[in-house]
Amino acid sequence: MMHQLVQQTGRDLVHQESPDKPWERSRLWCHEESFNVLKQQKGTENLIGLALDMRMLEKAKLSGSLQMKTSAFSMMYNLKLLQLNFVNIDGSYKNISKELRWLCMHGFHLKSIPSELLPMENLVVLDMSHSHIESFDISYNRSQRFVSSLKNQDVLRIWNIQHILCWERYT
C-alpha cells in the first residue's frame, strides 16, 4: 500500500510539471500519451524516461500508421530510460539518446540490433526479450565499452538468439 502511495505521489508531481503538454514533462508512462508524443514528434530535452507498450493501447482509438519514426527521438537528448515494447520503429537509430542507461525493447522487430544503436557507453541494462533477433554482432572495436558497462551478463536479455559473435572476448 505504501509503495502505491509513493508511486502515485511521484506521478502526480511529474504530471504537475506540465498538465496539458505531456511532451514537456520529465517522464511519460501513460502509453497513450507516449504514443501521441512519438507520433507527433514532440519529444523534448526535458524527457528522461519514456514507456510505451503497444499492447496496452486500444487499437480502435488510434488513427493512421502505428509505425514510429526514430526521428521522434531526435530532441530527447537526456533520455535515460526507454521502454518500447512491441513498437515498430523505422529510421536511423542515431537519433536515440546515447545517455540511455536502461533500454527495454520487448518484441523488437528486426533480426539484428542495428550497429548505430550499440555504442552506448552508459547503458546498464539491455532487455530485448521476446524479440526477433537472431544474431548479435559484438565487434571488439565498437562495443568493448558497451559490454563492460552492463552490470552483468544477466541484464543482457535477448531470447531466441542463435549466436553472439565475439562474445568470448568479454566473458
PDB file of C-alpha atoms in Angstrom:
ATOM      1  CA  MET A   1       0.000   0.000   0.000  1.00  0.00           C
ATOM      2  CA  MET A   2       2.787   2.444   0.910  1.00  0.00           C
ATOM      3  CA  HIS A   3       4.602   1.709  -2.368  1.00  0.00           C
ATOM      4  CA  GLN A   4       1.470   2.574  -4.357  1.00  0.00           C
ATOM      5  CA  LEU A   5       1.066   5.860  -2.456  1.00  0.00           C
ATOM      6  CA  VAL A   6       4.680   6.842  -3.105  1.00  0.00           C
ATOM      7  CA  GLN A   7       4.318   5.883  -6.773  1.00  0.00           C
ATOM      8  CA  GLN A   8       1.100   7.876  -7.161  1.00  0.00           C
ATOM      9  CA  THR A   9       2.631  10.896  -5.401  1.00  0.00           C
ATOM     10  CA  GLY A  10       5.587  10.795  -7.798  1.00  0.00           C
ATOM     11  CA  ARG A  11       3.289  10.530 -10.802  1.00  0.00           C
ATOM     12  CA  ASP A  12       1.215  13.464  -9.559  1.00  0.00           C
ATOM     13  CA  LEU A  13       4.359  15.584  -9.188  1.00  0.00           C
ATOM     14  CA  VAL A  14       5.503  14.741 -12.725  1.00  0.00           C
ATOM     15  CA  HIS A  15       2.024  15.443 -14.108  1.00  0.00           C
ATOM     16  CA  GLN A  16       2.119  18.892 -12.458  1.00  0.00           C
ATOM     17  CA  GLU A  17       5.273  19.725 -14.439  1.00  0.00           C
ATOM     18  CA  SER A  18       3.005  20.284 -17.450  1.00  0.00           C
ATOM     19  CA  PRO A  19      -0.611  19.143 -17.030  1.00  0.00           C
ATOM     20  CA  ASP A  20      -1.671  19.897 -20.617  1.00  0.00           C
ATOM     21  CA  LYS A  21       1.562  19.250 -22.528  1.00  0.00           C
ATOM     22  CA  PRO A  22       2.921  15.772 -21.752  1.00  0.00           C
ATOM     23  CA  TRP A  23       5.920  16.324 -24.064  1.00  0.00           C
ATOM     24  CA  GLU A  24       7.226  18.937 -21.616  1.00  0.00           C
ATOM     25  CA  ARG A  25       7.276  16.517 -18.650  1.00  0.00           C
ATOM     26  CA  SER A  26      10.350  14.664 -17.448  1.00  0.00           C
ATOM     27  CA  ARG A  27       8.719  11.230 -17.603  1.00  0.00           C
ATOM     28  CA  LEU A  28       5.976   9.608 -19.655  1.00  0.00           C
ATOM     29  CA  TRP A  29       4.488   6.298 -18.519  1.00  0.00           C
ATOM     30  CA  CYS A  30       0.922   6.649 -19.837  1.00  0.00           C
ATOM     31  CA  HIS A  31       1.068   4.614 -23.033  1.00  0.00           C
ATOM     32  CA  GLU A  32      -1.439   6.784 -24.895  1.00  0.00           C
ATOM     33  CA  GLU A  33       0.494   9.976 -24.064  1.00  0.00           C
ATOM     34  CA  SER A  34       3.789   8.341 -25.048  1.00  0.00           C
ATOM     35  CA  PHE A  35       2.275   7.165 -28.329  1.00  0.00           C
ATOM     36  CA  ASN A  36       0.967  10.654 -29.153  1.00  0.00           C
ATOM     37  CA  VAL A  37       4.247  12.376 -28.259  1.00  0.00           C
ATOM     38  CA  LEU A  38       6.186   9.998 -30.520  1.00  0.00           C
ATOM     39  CA  LYS A  39       3.675  10.133 -33.378  1.00  0.00           C
ATOM     40  CA  GLN A  40       3.607  13.941 -33.308  1.00  0.00           C
ATOM     41  CA  GLN A  41       7.400  14.079 -32.783  1.00  0.00           C
ATOM     42  CA  LYS A  42       7.044  16.456 -29.837  1.00  0.00           C
ATOM     43  CA  GLY A  43       9.643  14.952 -27.507  1.00  0.00           C
ATOM     44  CA  THR A  44      11.959  17.467 -25.831  1.00  0.00           C
ATOM     45  CA  GLU A  45      15.209  17.528 -23.884  1.00  0.00           C
ATOM     46  CA  ASN A  46      13.078  17.502 -20.694  1.00  0.00           C
ATOM     47  CA  LEU A  47      12.241  13.817 -21.137  1.00  0.00           C
ATOM     48  CA  ILE A  48      14.420  11.447 -19.146  1.00  0.00           C
ATOM     49  CA  GLY A  49      12.058   8.468 -19.165  1.00  0.00           C
ATOM     50  CA  LEU A  50       9.517   7.173 -21.666  1.00  0.00           C
ATOM     51  CA  ALA A  51       7.488   3.952 -21.670  1.00  0.00           C
ATOM     52  CA  LEU A  52       5.289   2.706 -24.496  1.00  0.00           C
ATOM     53  CA  ASP A  53       3.794  -0.757 -24.780  1.00  0.00           C
ATOM     54  CA  MET A  54       1.691  -1.060 -27.926  1.00  0.00           C
ATOM     55  CA  ARG A  55      -0.243  -3.959 -26.390  1.00  0.00           C
ATOM     56  CA  MET A  56      -1.634  -1.573 -23.770  1.00  0.00           C
ATOM     57  CA  LEU A  57      -3.244   0.753 -26.317  1.00  0.00           C
ATOM     58  CA  GLU A  58      -6.745   0.367 -27.630  1.00  0.00           C
ATOM     59  CA  LYS A  59      -6.038  -0.049 -31.330  1.00  0.00           C
ATOM     60  CA  ALA A  60      -9.562   1.085 -32.248  1.00  0.00           C
ATOM     61  CA  LYS A  61      -8.851   4.577 -30.876  1.00  0.00           C
ATOM     62  CA  LEU A  62      -5.632   5.003 -32.866  1.00  0.00           C
ATOM     63  CA  SER A  63      -5.597   6.576 -36.289  1.00  0.00           C
ATOM     64  CA  GLY A  64      -3.054   6.349 -39.078  1.00  0.00           C
ATOM     65  CA  SER A  65       0.047   4.204 -39.142  1.00  0.00           C
ATOM     66  CA  LEU A  66       1.162   2.523 -35.931  1.00  0.00           C
ATOM     67  CA  GLN A  67       4.790   2.641 -37.055  1.00  0.00           C
ATOM     68  CA  MET A  68       7.039   5.133 -35.250  1.00  0.00           C
ATOM     69  CA  LYS A  69       9.898   7.108 -36.789  1.00  0.00           C
ATOM     70  CA  THR A  70      13.247   7.215 -35.000  1.00  0.00           C
ATOM     71  CA  SER A  71      13.355  10.938 -35.776  1.00  0.00           C
ATOM     72  CA  ALA A  72      10.796  11.310 -32.954  1.00  0.00           C
ATOM     73  CA  PHE A  73      13.729  10.814 -30.540  1.00  0.00           C
ATOM     74  CA  SER A  74      15.993  13.477 -32.048  1.00  0.00           C
ATOM     75  CA  MET A  75      15.218  16.143 -29.419  1.00  0.00           C
ATOM     76  CA  MET A  76      15.267  13.734 -26.449  1.00  0.00           C
ATOM     77  CA  TYR A  77      18.947  14.302 -25.626  1.00  0.00           C
ATOM     78  CA  ASN A  78      18.636  13.444 -21.927  1.00  0.00           C
ATOM     79  CA  LEU A  79      16.627  10.233 -22.208  1.00  0.00           C
ATOM     80  CA  LYS A  80      17.975   7.732 -19.679  1.00  0.00           C
ATOM     81  CA  LEU A  81      15.174   5.152 -19.596  1.00  0.00           C
ATOM     82  CA  LEU A  82      13.434   3.939 -22.733  1.00  0.00           C
ATOM     83  CA  GLN A  83      10.869   1.165 -22.862  1.00  0.00           C
ATOM     84  CA  LEU A  84       9.431   0.448 -26.301  1.00  0.00           C
ATOM     85  CA  ASN A  85       7.556  -2.833 -26.102  1.00  0.00           C
ATOM     86  CA  PHE A  86       6.221  -4.258 -29.358  1.00  0.00           C
ATOM     87  CA  VAL A  87       6.778  -0.917 -31.086  1.00  0.00           C
ATOM     88  CA  ASN A  88       7.633  -0.984 -34.776  1.00  0.00           C
ATOM     89  CA  ILE A  89      10.135   1.814 -35.409  1.00  0.00           C
ATOM     90  CA  ASP A  90      11.698   2.897 -38.672  1.00  0.00           C
ATOM     91  CA  GLY A  91      14.682   5.098 -39.464  1.00  0.00           C
ATOM     92  CA  SER A  92      18.202   5.754 -38.242  1.00  0.00           C
ATOM     93  CA  TYR A  93      18.905   4.685 -34.677  1.00  0.00           C
ATOM     94  CA  LYS A  94      21.450   7.510 -34.383  1.00  0.00           C
ATOM     95  CA  ASN A  95      18.558   9.627 -33.111  1.00  0.00           C
ATOM     96  CA  ILE A  96      18.239   7.600 -29.914  1.00  0.00           C
ATOM     97  CA  SER A  97      19.967   9.194 -26.922  1.00  0.00           C
ATOM     98  CA  LYS A  98      23.467   7.961 -26.109  1.00  0.00           C
ATOM     99  CA  GLU A  99      22.699   8.827 -22.464  1.00  0.00           C
ATOM    100  CA  LEU A 100      20.431   5.776 -22.083  1.00  0.00           C
ATOM    101  CA  ARG A 101      21.082   3.663 -19.016  1.00  0.00           C
ATOM    102  CA  TRP A 102      18.117   1.310 -19.385  1.00  0.00           C
ATOM    103  CA  LEU A 103      16.791   0.131 -22.752  1.00  0.00           C
ATOM    104  CA  CYS A 104      13.887  -2.292 -22.954  1.00  0.00           C
ATOM    105  CA  MET A 105      12.549  -3.256 -26.361  1.00  0.00           C
ATOM    106  CA  HIS A 106      10.416  -6.375 -25.944  1.00  0.00           C
ATOM    107  CA  GLY A 107       9.250  -7.680 -29.298  1.00  0.00           C
ATOM    108  CA  PHE A 108      11.918  -5.767 -31.255  1.00  0.00           C
ATOM    109  CA  HIS A 109      11.007  -6.393 -34.896  1.00  0.00           C
ATOM    110  CA  LEU A 110      14.438  -6.598 -36.562  1.00  0.00           C
ATOM    111  CA  LYS A 111      16.577  -9.759 -36.815  1.00  0.00           C
ATOM    112  CA  SER A 112      19.710  -7.996 -35.541  1.00  0.00           C
ATOM    113  CA  ILE A 113      20.492  -4.965 -33.432  1.00  0.00           C
ATOM    114  CA  PRO A 114      21.435  -2.008 -35.651  1.00  0.00           C
ATOM    115  CA  SER A 115      25.127  -1.176 -35.235  1.00  0.00           C
ATOM    116  CA  GLU A 116      24.332   2.508 -34.704  1.00  0.00           C
ATOM    117  CA  LEU A 117      22.283   1.596 -31.618  1.00  0.00           C
ATOM    118  CA  LEU A 118      25.049  -0.252 -29.777  1.00  0.00           C
ATOM    119  CA  PRO A 119      27.783   2.240 -28.936  1.00  0.00           C
ATOM    120  CA  MET A 120      26.045   3.322 -25.712  1.00  0.00           C
ATOM    121  CA  GLU A 121      28.679   3.712 -23.043  1.00  0.00           C
ATOM    122  CA  ASN A 122      26.196   4.495 -20.261  1.00  0.00           C
ATOM    123  CA  LEU A 123      23.874   1.534 -20.855  1.00  0.00           C
ATOM    124  CA  VAL A 124      23.488  -0.656 -17.776  1.00  0.00           C
ATOM    125  CA  VAL A 125      20.505  -2.811 -18.815  1.00  0.00           C
ATOM    126  CA  LEU A 126      19.565  -4.075 -22.272  1.00  0.00           C
ATOM    127  CA  ASP A 127      16.352  -6.122 -22.285  1.00  0.00           C
ATOM    128  CA  MET A 128      15.186  -7.304 -25.686  1.00  0.00           C
ATOM    129  CA  SER A 129      13.112 -10.279 -24.567  1.00  0.00           C
ATOM    130  CA  HIS A 130      10.559 -11.702 -26.982  1.00  0.00           C
ATOM    131  CA  SER A 131      12.341 -10.054 -29.905  1.00  0.00           C
ATOM    132  CA  HIS A 132      13.023 -11.375 -33.383  1.00  0.00           C
ATOM    133  CA  ILE A 133      16.788 -11.013 -33.011  1.00  0.00           C
ATOM    134  CA  GLU A 134      18.731 -13.943 -34.432  1.00  0.00           C
ATOM    135  CA  SER A 135      22.266 -12.607 -34.115  1.00  0.00           C
ATOM    136  CA  PHE A 136      24.109 -10.090 -32.002  1.00  0.00           C
ATOM    137  CA  ASP A 137      27.380  -8.911 -33.520  1.00  0.00           C
ATOM    138  CA  ILE A 138      29.681  -7.505 -30.866  1.00  0.00           C
ATOM    139  CA  SER A 139      32.706  -6.286 -32.737  1.00  0.00           C
ATOM    140  CA  TYR A 140      35.624  -5.636 -30.411  1.00  0.00           C
ATOM    141  CA  ASN A 141      36.388  -2.117 -31.622  1.00  0.00           C
ATOM    142  CA  ARG A 142      32.862  -0.696 -31.445  1.00  0.00           C
ATOM    143  CA  SER A 143      31.316  -2.416 -28.455  1.00  0.00           C
ATOM    144  CA  GLN A 144      34.038  -3.052 -25.885  1.00  0.00           C
ATOM    145  CA  ARG A 145      32.808  -0.263 -23.633  1.00  0.00           C
ATOM    146  CA  PHE A 146      29.167  -1.172 -24.282  1.00  0.00           C
ATOM    147  CA  VAL A 147      29.529  -4.715 -22.962  1.00  0.00           C
ATOM    148  CA  SER A 148      31.678  -3.717 -19.997  1.00  0.00           C
ATOM    149  CA  SER A 149      29.107  -1.087 -18.949  1.00  0.00           C
ATOM    150  CA  LEU A 150      26.433  -3.746 -18.451  1.00  0.00           C
ATOM    151  CA  LYS A 151      26.284  -4.657 -14.761  1.00  0.00           C
ATOM    152  CA  ASN A 152      26.468  -8.365 -15.543  1.00  0.00           C
ATOM    153  CA  GLN A 153      25.508 -10.768 -18.292  1.00  0.00           C
ATOM    154  CA  ASP A 154      22.084 -11.298 -16.715  1.00  0.00           C
ATOM    155  CA  VAL A 155      20.979  -7.791 -17.709  1.00  0.00           C
ATOM    156  CA  LEU A 156      21.642  -8.508 -21.365  1.00  0.00           C
ATOM    157  CA  ARG A 157      18.337 -10.236 -22.044  1.00  0.00           C
ATOM    158  CA  ILE A 158      17.731 -11.407 -25.571  1.00  0.00           C
ATOM    159  CA  TRP A 159      15.626 -14.507 -26.094  1.00  0.00           C
ATOM    160  CA  ASN A 160      15.743 -16.853 -29.084  1.00  0.00           C
ATOM    161  CA  ILE A 161      19.136 -15.594 -30.179  1.00  0.00           C
ATOM    162  CA  GLN A 162      21.016 -18.049 -32.377  1.00  0.00           C
ATOM    163  CA  HIS A 163      24.545 -16.703 -31.985  1.00  0.00           C
ATOM    164  CA  ILE A 164      26.541 -13.895 -30.458  1.00  0.00           C
ATOM    165  CA  LEU A 165      29.655 -13.016 -32.413  1.00  0.00           C
ATOM    166  CA  CYS A 166      32.846 -12.227 -30.456  1.00  0.00           C
ATOM    167  CA  TRP A 167      31.155 -12.635 -27.022  1.00  0.00           C
ATOM    168  CA  GLU A 168      34.022 -14.754 -25.661  1.00  0.00           C
ATOM    169  CA  ARG A 169      36.258 -11.660 -25.587  1.00  0.00           C
ATOM    170  CA  TYR A 170      34.061 -10.098 -22.909  1.00  0.00           C
ATOM    171  CA  THR A 171      33.282 -13.021 -20.625  1.00  0.00           C
TER     172      THR A 171
END
